[in-house]
């Protein structure tokens, strides 16, 4: 009963967020940077920020996440962080020898107003950046946006730093996968591979944050999009950006600078969104959809038909990142469920429009909120007024689930108290099957628990 003080009386709040459904920008920038091969993320701020960001990622991915920090002290807070960053760049290349340093800012360095490109230019002029090595940066002031904004900012910066003009377009497609698990990035590559398409997925944290145990530690794992691949994204025939909040900015940058055709899609979670993804690939690249993918889709539909009765009209509350929530809500409707409460702490009016498009007139009772006031406290209050059959969200939802005795499916970032999410995809048709299994098991476990003796069935 940790949340016993949550009341059912909803009061409009303007200046207070309680249990936010988001975390801070640099975490997203750090996650995106890890998806570049040989890249060491660098946090330009205090040690505490960097420790928090690293530990949040390490706890979720169950892998040791490496990053450096400018290690601000009182002096840097007053006089600026230039000398710390110059020293850091020199130390990092000397000791850790990355191919790339990806700098992101923090609240403190943004408030001071440190000019990162100027500091990096000075470092280069001073001969502190070895030949062939790169320092890139993005701005991530955490008093605006969220971890998803930070991810988006870093991916857009990757386009700015790496994409080069080209005389002729190549028969490749850029795929910006959004903030998804390493397993999802691997699944996206598997699907494009089955279709015989040459893709450049960036960022790509597969084989970085889901590495196999070999008995040897690799400071820079073998995964991640390479510099050579990033150098070719300007030549690609098209870009598919998955999840507008996380990926659209980078896709638009490629479109504006290099006239790369842009398909701005929702995350391919569920049947319709996966269909749109596969169809965009098929049409853009002029290929046929192989039987293997068609059969995966057929198995998913068969399974949903088999268990539709367990999903029908079940009320669901969900919270987390906008791209995940829009796609998940669409999939819940495909299952016959009702996403009635949907909140994200990531600000942006477009979220409410996207959700309205998905929900249409199917769930007139739905409540959708975004931004500072859209916190887990508000969602809990809605639940206290009229409960739900299922809660979907990150680990922090477990307190609401326990308090109101609601079946709970963990999905999104961060998941700190379970394992497996980094290994099993939820995108594509196979990913949707995993989601169906997780939702179904949560509902049926509850049905078993609550059944009186006379209706406790062996076969359900
Ligand atoms: S919110 Fe700002 S001060 Fe806090 S950890 Fe994030 S970057 Fe650092």
XYZ file of C-alpha atoms and ligand atoms in Angstrom:
468
model
C 0.000 0.000 0.000
C 2.816 2.413 -0.840
C 0.362 4.589 -2.748
C -2.293 4.649 -0.026
C -2.379 8.459 -0.118
C -3.593 8.540 -3.728
C -7.158 9.784 -3.595
C -9.934 9.443 -6.133
C -10.516 13.225 -6.154
C -8.856 14.557 -9.291
C -7.666 18.159 -8.894
C -6.303 20.160 -11.832
C -2.593 20.781 -11.232
C -0.389 23.262 -13.098
C 2.889 23.283 -11.212
C 3.284 19.829 -9.736
C 4.140 16.463 -11.284
C 3.822 13.346 -9.119
C 5.469 10.133 -10.344
C 6.249 11.375 -13.877
C 5.750 9.047 -16.823
C 9.144 9.940 -18.294
C 12.794 10.362 -17.396
C 15.526 12.819 -18.387
C 16.817 13.734 -21.860
C 20.474 12.604 -21.615
C 19.429 8.981 -21.014
C 17.947 8.888 -24.507
C 20.989 10.572 -26.024
C 23.218 8.034 -24.279
C 21.120 5.092 -25.500
C 21.198 6.375 -29.101
C 24.980 6.916 -28.957
C 25.492 3.324 -27.799
C 23.937 2.254 -31.098
C 26.972 3.574 -33.029
C 29.898 1.182 -33.302
C 32.978 2.189 -31.317
C 31.247 5.179 -29.745
C 31.689 6.316 -26.144
C 28.857 8.536 -24.862
C 30.042 11.549 -22.884
C 27.915 13.436 -20.376
C 28.883 17.116 -20.143
C 27.840 17.831 -16.579
C 28.288 16.539 -13.074
C 29.242 12.989 -12.117
C 25.838 12.468 -10.513
C 23.968 12.948 -13.784
C 26.207 10.500 -15.617
C 25.966 7.921 -12.812
C 22.193 8.107 -12.895
C 21.990 7.777 -16.681
C 24.420 4.868 -16.765
C 22.710 3.053 -13.928
C 19.238 3.507 -15.473
C 20.465 1.953 -18.739
C 22.526 -0.750 -16.995
C 19.606 -1.828 -14.816
C 17.256 -2.057 -17.791
C 19.572 -3.775 -20.278
C 21.464 -5.867 -17.688
C 24.731 -4.952 -19.415
C 27.499 -2.654 -18.103
C 26.877 0.672 -19.869
C 30.051 2.700 -20.389
C 30.056 6.500 -20.537
C 32.382 9.333 -19.581
C 31.636 12.582 -17.749
C 33.047 16.116 -17.646
C 32.833 15.763 -13.876
C 31.732 19.300 -13.054
C 32.649 20.812 -9.693
C 31.663 24.118 -8.116
C 34.318 25.851 -10.252
C 32.891 24.579 -13.545
C 29.414 25.582 -12.406
C 30.602 29.171 -12.020
C 33.184 29.526 -14.812
C 31.801 27.055 -17.363
C 32.824 23.548 -18.344
C 35.284 24.264 -21.172
C 38.468 23.244 -19.390
C 36.815 20.070 -18.053
C 35.625 19.050 -21.516
C 38.987 19.770 -23.148
C 40.687 17.631 -20.513
C 38.031 14.927 -20.869
C 38.414 14.645 -24.659
C 42.170 14.294 -24.274
C 41.843 11.691 -21.500
C 39.171 9.652 -23.314
C 41.135 9.296 -26.553
C 44.337 8.567 -24.626
C 42.893 5.971 -22.233
C 39.746 4.489 -23.827
C 40.514 4.974 -27.532
C 36.967 5.141 -28.966
C 36.375 5.891 -32.661
C 33.759 8.475 -31.728
C 32.876 10.503 -28.648
C 29.187 11.472 -28.554
C 28.720 14.410 -26.171
C 25.356 15.293 -24.722
C 24.712 18.183 -22.382
C 22.884 18.204 -19.026
C 20.716 20.703 -17.168
C 23.751 22.381 -15.608
C 25.880 22.825 -18.740
C 22.801 24.037 -20.635
C 22.049 26.596 -17.924
C 25.656 27.801 -18.001
C 25.381 27.978 -21.791
C 28.528 26.038 -22.732
C 29.145 26.205 -26.496
C 30.029 22.590 -27.291
C 30.958 23.030 -31.001
C 33.358 25.853 -30.029
C 34.981 23.695 -27.326
C 35.306 20.726 -29.694
C 36.818 23.010 -32.375
C 39.375 24.240 -29.841
C 40.165 20.658 -28.914
C 40.757 19.864 -32.583
C 42.907 22.995 -33.056
C 44.940 21.954 -30.012
C 45.597 18.568 -31.641
C 43.672 16.606 -29.000
C 41.441 14.720 -31.446
C 43.488 11.991 -33.157
C 43.331 11.628 -36.946
C 40.332 9.586 -38.063
C 38.499 10.082 -34.762
C 35.322 12.084 -34.336
C 33.581 14.098 -31.632
C 29.872 14.687 -32.176
C 27.387 16.386 -29.893
C 23.751 17.109 -29.171
C 21.977 19.443 -26.761
C 19.810 17.743 -24.158
C 18.480 20.262 -21.629
C 16.479 18.034 -19.354
C 14.109 20.698 -18.065
C 12.273 20.335 -21.373
C 11.211 17.159 -23.181
C 12.047 13.686 -21.931
C 14.370 10.746 -22.563
C 12.615 10.267 -25.923
C 13.418 13.879 -26.892
C 17.056 13.217 -26.001
C 17.070 10.104 -28.186
C 15.540 12.075 -31.060
C 18.062 14.904 -30.658
C 21.040 12.542 -30.762
C 19.737 10.672 -33.830
C 19.191 13.974 -35.647
C 22.720 15.036 -34.710
C 24.027 11.764 -36.149
C 22.461 12.764 -39.480
C 24.013 16.239 -39.227
C 27.479 14.905 -38.491
C 27.666 11.845 -40.736
C 25.351 12.134 -43.741
C 27.133 13.279 -46.884
C 25.776 14.484 -50.210
C 25.921 12.061 -53.107
C 25.635 12.259 -56.889
C 23.552 9.132 -57.289
C 21.033 7.431 -55.033
C 21.845 3.888 -53.879
C 19.377 1.011 -53.551
C 19.479 1.097 -49.767
C 16.869 2.129 -47.238
C 17.589 3.903 -43.958
C 15.565 2.609 -41.046
C 15.414 4.721 -37.900
C 13.930 2.234 -35.439
C 12.976 4.620 -32.637
C 13.505 3.849 -28.963
C 12.977 0.111 -28.986
C 14.843 -2.831 -27.499
C 18.012 -4.297 -29.080
C 15.851 -7.356 -29.881
C 13.460 -5.123 -31.839
C 16.308 -3.666 -33.886
C 17.488 -7.215 -34.574
C 13.944 -8.193 -35.628
C 13.679 -5.194 -37.973
C 16.942 -6.273 -39.621
C 15.694 -9.862 -39.867
C 12.510 -8.746 -41.648
C 14.362 -6.513 -44.128
C 16.870 -9.318 -44.679
C 14.060 -11.785 -45.463
C 12.780 -9.299 -48.039
C 16.227 -9.098 -49.614
C 16.560 -5.397 -48.828
C 19.845 -3.648 -48.126
C 19.099 -1.535 -45.048
C 21.045 0.798 -42.772
C 19.490 0.698 -39.306
C 20.580 3.552 -37.054
C 21.027 3.648 -34.176
C 21.394 -0.092 -33.691
C 21.969 -1.388 -30.168
C 21.703 -5.076 -31.089
C 25.015 -6.810 -30.314
C 25.812 -3.877 -28.041
C 23.297 -4.249 -25.210
C 22.376 -7.910 -25.780
C 25.839 -9.327 -26.362
C 26.523 -13.051 -25.987
C 28.710 -14.275 -23.124
C 32.097 -15.130 -24.636
C 34.200 -15.049 -21.479
C 35.964 -11.921 -22.740
C 35.018 -8.313 -22.059
C 34.771 -6.074 -25.118
C 34.777 -2.385 -24.219
C 33.302 -1.668 -27.665
C 31.091 -4.629 -28.636
C 30.836 -5.726 -32.259
C 27.363 -4.227 -32.817
C 26.253 -0.726 -33.686
C 25.902 1.057 -37.006
C 29.354 1.760 -38.435
C 30.808 5.082 -39.548
C 31.041 3.678 -43.077
C 27.314 2.895 -43.072
C 26.435 6.298 -41.624
C 28.479 7.902 -44.379
C 26.056 6.335 -46.887
C 22.712 7.354 -45.354
C 22.595 10.505 -47.508
C 22.737 8.295 -50.610
C 19.899 5.984 -49.573
C 16.825 5.919 -51.754
C 14.442 6.263 -48.802
C 14.167 6.551 -45.030
C 11.608 4.759 -42.907
C 11.337 6.486 -39.533
C 9.515 4.396 -36.945
C 7.846 6.296 -34.128
C 7.419 10.000 -34.958
C 8.479 11.314 -31.532
C 11.827 9.528 -31.559
C 12.630 9.287 -35.261
C 10.818 11.845 -37.387
C 13.286 14.707 -36.808
C 16.202 12.700 -38.216
C 14.097 11.428 -41.119
C 13.018 14.967 -41.986
C 16.604 16.161 -41.839
C 17.587 13.544 -44.427
C 14.603 14.503 -46.561
C 15.427 18.224 -46.405
C 19.158 17.901 -46.997
C 19.312 15.000 -49.452
C 15.770 14.668 -50.853
C 15.554 11.177 -49.377
C 11.960 9.913 -49.606
C 10.536 9.740 -46.081
C 8.016 7.220 -44.757
C 7.107 8.425 -41.294
C 5.364 5.471 -39.634
C 4.230 4.403 -36.190
C 6.256 1.654 -34.478
C 5.436 -1.697 -36.131
C 3.669 -3.168 -33.092
C 0.618 -5.287 -33.923
C -0.953 -6.293 -37.219
C -1.837 -3.004 -38.889
C 1.368 -1.168 -37.993
C 3.507 -4.157 -39.053
C 1.545 -4.352 -42.311
C 2.257 -0.677 -42.985
C 5.963 -1.195 -42.317
C 6.242 -4.257 -44.559
C 4.170 -2.580 -47.262
C 6.308 0.570 -47.202
C 9.412 -1.579 -47.664
C 7.739 -3.602 -50.436
C 6.595 -0.589 -52.425
C 9.644 1.576 -51.921
C 12.170 -1.126 -52.751
C 10.075 -2.931 -55.389
C 10.329 -6.371 -53.783
C 7.842 -9.132 -53.024
C 6.870 -10.150 -49.497
C 8.302 -13.647 -48.921
C 6.094 -16.527 -47.785
C 7.926 -16.712 -44.461
C 6.652 -13.265 -43.452
C 3.135 -13.949 -44.769
C 3.043 -17.163 -42.730
C 4.220 -15.378 -39.567
C 1.361 -12.928 -40.052
C -1.096 -15.769 -40.561
C 0.014 -17.525 -37.368
C -0.462 -14.309 -35.403
C -3.990 -13.830 -36.745
C -4.878 -17.457 -36.090
C -3.750 -17.159 -32.500
C -5.649 -13.926 -31.919
C -8.824 -15.554 -33.273
C -8.253 -18.526 -30.929
C -8.149 -16.372 -27.813
C -10.202 -13.318 -28.717
C -12.775 -14.195 -26.015
C -10.232 -13.460 -23.259
C -9.513 -9.991 -24.609
C -12.985 -8.802 -25.582
C -13.873 -5.410 -24.072
C -11.183 -5.602 -21.380
C -10.340 -2.125 -20.087
C -6.637 -1.217 -20.198
C -4.615 1.630 -18.646
C -1.213 2.295 -20.165
C 1.592 4.791 -19.605
C 5.064 5.424 -21.013
C 6.566 6.756 -24.246
C 4.315 8.273 -26.919
C 5.499 6.104 -29.804
C 4.993 2.913 -27.813
C 1.599 4.034 -26.515
C 0.131 4.926 -29.912
C 1.227 1.636 -31.459
C 0.205 -0.417 -28.414
C -3.247 1.211 -28.321
C -3.771 0.304 -31.969
C -2.813 -3.286 -31.203
C -5.075 -3.454 -28.148
C -7.993 -2.398 -30.359
C -7.042 -5.149 -32.819
C -7.301 -7.594 -29.905
C -10.771 -6.280 -29.014
C -9.557 -4.483 -25.876
C -10.299 -0.914 -24.788
C -7.373 1.435 -24.033
C -9.259 3.704 -21.630
C -6.467 5.596 -19.844
C -3.299 6.596 -21.728
C -0.682 8.980 -20.282
C 2.812 10.050 -21.309
C 5.090 12.539 -19.594
C 6.780 13.309 -22.916
C 5.269 16.630 -24.000
C 3.823 17.245 -27.475
C 0.279 17.993 -28.610
C 0.748 15.701 -31.610
C 0.406 12.736 -29.248
C -3.227 13.528 -28.510
C -3.948 13.882 -32.258
C -2.236 10.564 -33.006
C -4.168 8.847 -30.239
C -7.444 10.356 -31.511
C -6.675 8.930 -34.964
C -6.088 5.487 -33.479
C -9.077 5.452 -31.132
C -11.586 7.037 -33.527
C -15.047 6.541 -32.061
C -14.259 3.068 -30.713
C -13.481 4.060 -27.111
C -15.565 7.159 -26.289
C -14.704 6.855 -22.588
C -10.920 7.044 -23.255
C -8.862 9.636 -21.366
C -5.578 10.637 -23.027
C -3.080 13.104 -21.558
C 0.485 14.238 -22.324
C 3.038 16.535 -20.726
C 3.876 17.627 -17.199
C 0.446 17.010 -15.670
C 0.093 13.602 -17.308
C 1.708 11.607 -14.556
C 1.152 8.208 -13.004
C -0.560 9.831 -10.036
C -3.308 11.164 -12.334
C -3.692 7.784 -14.031
C -3.947 6.113 -10.628
C -6.692 8.554 -9.651
C -8.626 7.683 -12.801
C -8.224 4.008 -11.906
C -9.504 4.650 -8.400
C -12.631 6.219 -9.909
C -13.227 3.379 -12.359
C -10.821 0.450 -12.385
C -9.294 -1.405 -15.324
C -8.688 -5.066 -16.175
C -5.046 -4.587 -17.126
C -2.186 -2.133 -16.613
C 0.671 -1.862 -19.143
C 3.818 0.169 -18.528
C 7.340 0.208 -17.121
C 8.438 -1.127 -13.738
C 7.137 1.905 -11.846
C 3.596 0.722 -12.545
C 4.006 -2.166 -10.097
C 3.031 0.056 -7.180
C -0.307 0.964 -8.803
C -0.864 -2.661 -9.824
C -0.269 -3.829 -6.253
C -2.271 -1.048 -4.669
C -5.334 -1.662 -6.816
C -4.796 -5.381 -7.456
C -4.600 -5.092 -11.251
C -2.895 -7.586 -13.622
C 0.276 -5.902 -14.878
C 2.283 -6.341 -18.091
C 5.706 -4.730 -18.080
C 6.507 -2.916 -21.324
C 8.682 0.079 -22.195
C 11.568 1.769 -20.386
C 12.752 1.201 -17.737
C 12.091 -2.385 -16.667
C 14.216 -2.913 -13.591
C 12.640 -5.913 -11.894
C 12.269 -8.448 -14.713
C 14.511 -9.850 -17.455
C 14.040 -10.893 -21.051
C 12.804 -7.674 -22.618
C 16.142 -7.032 -24.341
C 16.099 -10.498 -25.935
C 12.511 -10.878 -27.174
C 11.120 -8.405 -29.714
C 7.666 -6.875 -29.585
C 7.807 -5.405 -33.119
C 6.693 -7.267 -36.223
C 4.344 -10.256 -36.293
C 6.570 -12.395 -34.081
C 6.865 -9.540 -31.611
C 3.085 -9.202 -31.547
C 2.840 -12.911 -30.655
C 5.022 -12.292 -27.614
C 2.801 -9.396 -26.571
C -0.303 -11.548 -27.007
C 1.264 -14.208 -24.815
C 2.212 -11.743 -22.078
C -1.224 -10.095 -22.020
C -3.061 -13.411 -22.181
C -1.006 -14.957 -19.371
C -1.607 -11.924 -17.137
C -5.373 -12.132 -17.702
C -5.616 -15.909 -17.347
C -3.410 -16.032 -14.243
C -5.826 -13.548 -12.687
C -8.834 -15.569 -13.804
C -7.335 -18.689 -12.190
C -6.531 -16.830 -8.996
C -10.013 -15.380 -8.671
C -12.024 -18.436 -9.738
C -14.129 -20.068 -7.017
C -13.603 -23.830 -6.582
C -16.573 -24.769 -8.753
C -15.306 -22.859 -11.780
C -11.550 -23.407 -11.403
C -11.046 -25.117 -14.770
C -8.266 -27.353 -16.074
C -8.988 -26.219 -19.633
C -9.563 -22.556 -20.270
S 17.336 15.962 -14.857
Fe 19.152 17.258 -15.321
S 20.250 17.373 -13.369
Fe 18.855 15.627 -13.217
S 20.034 13.822 -13.880
Fe 18.958 14.622 -15.683
S 20.436 15.990 -16.665
Fe 21.158 15.665 -14.555
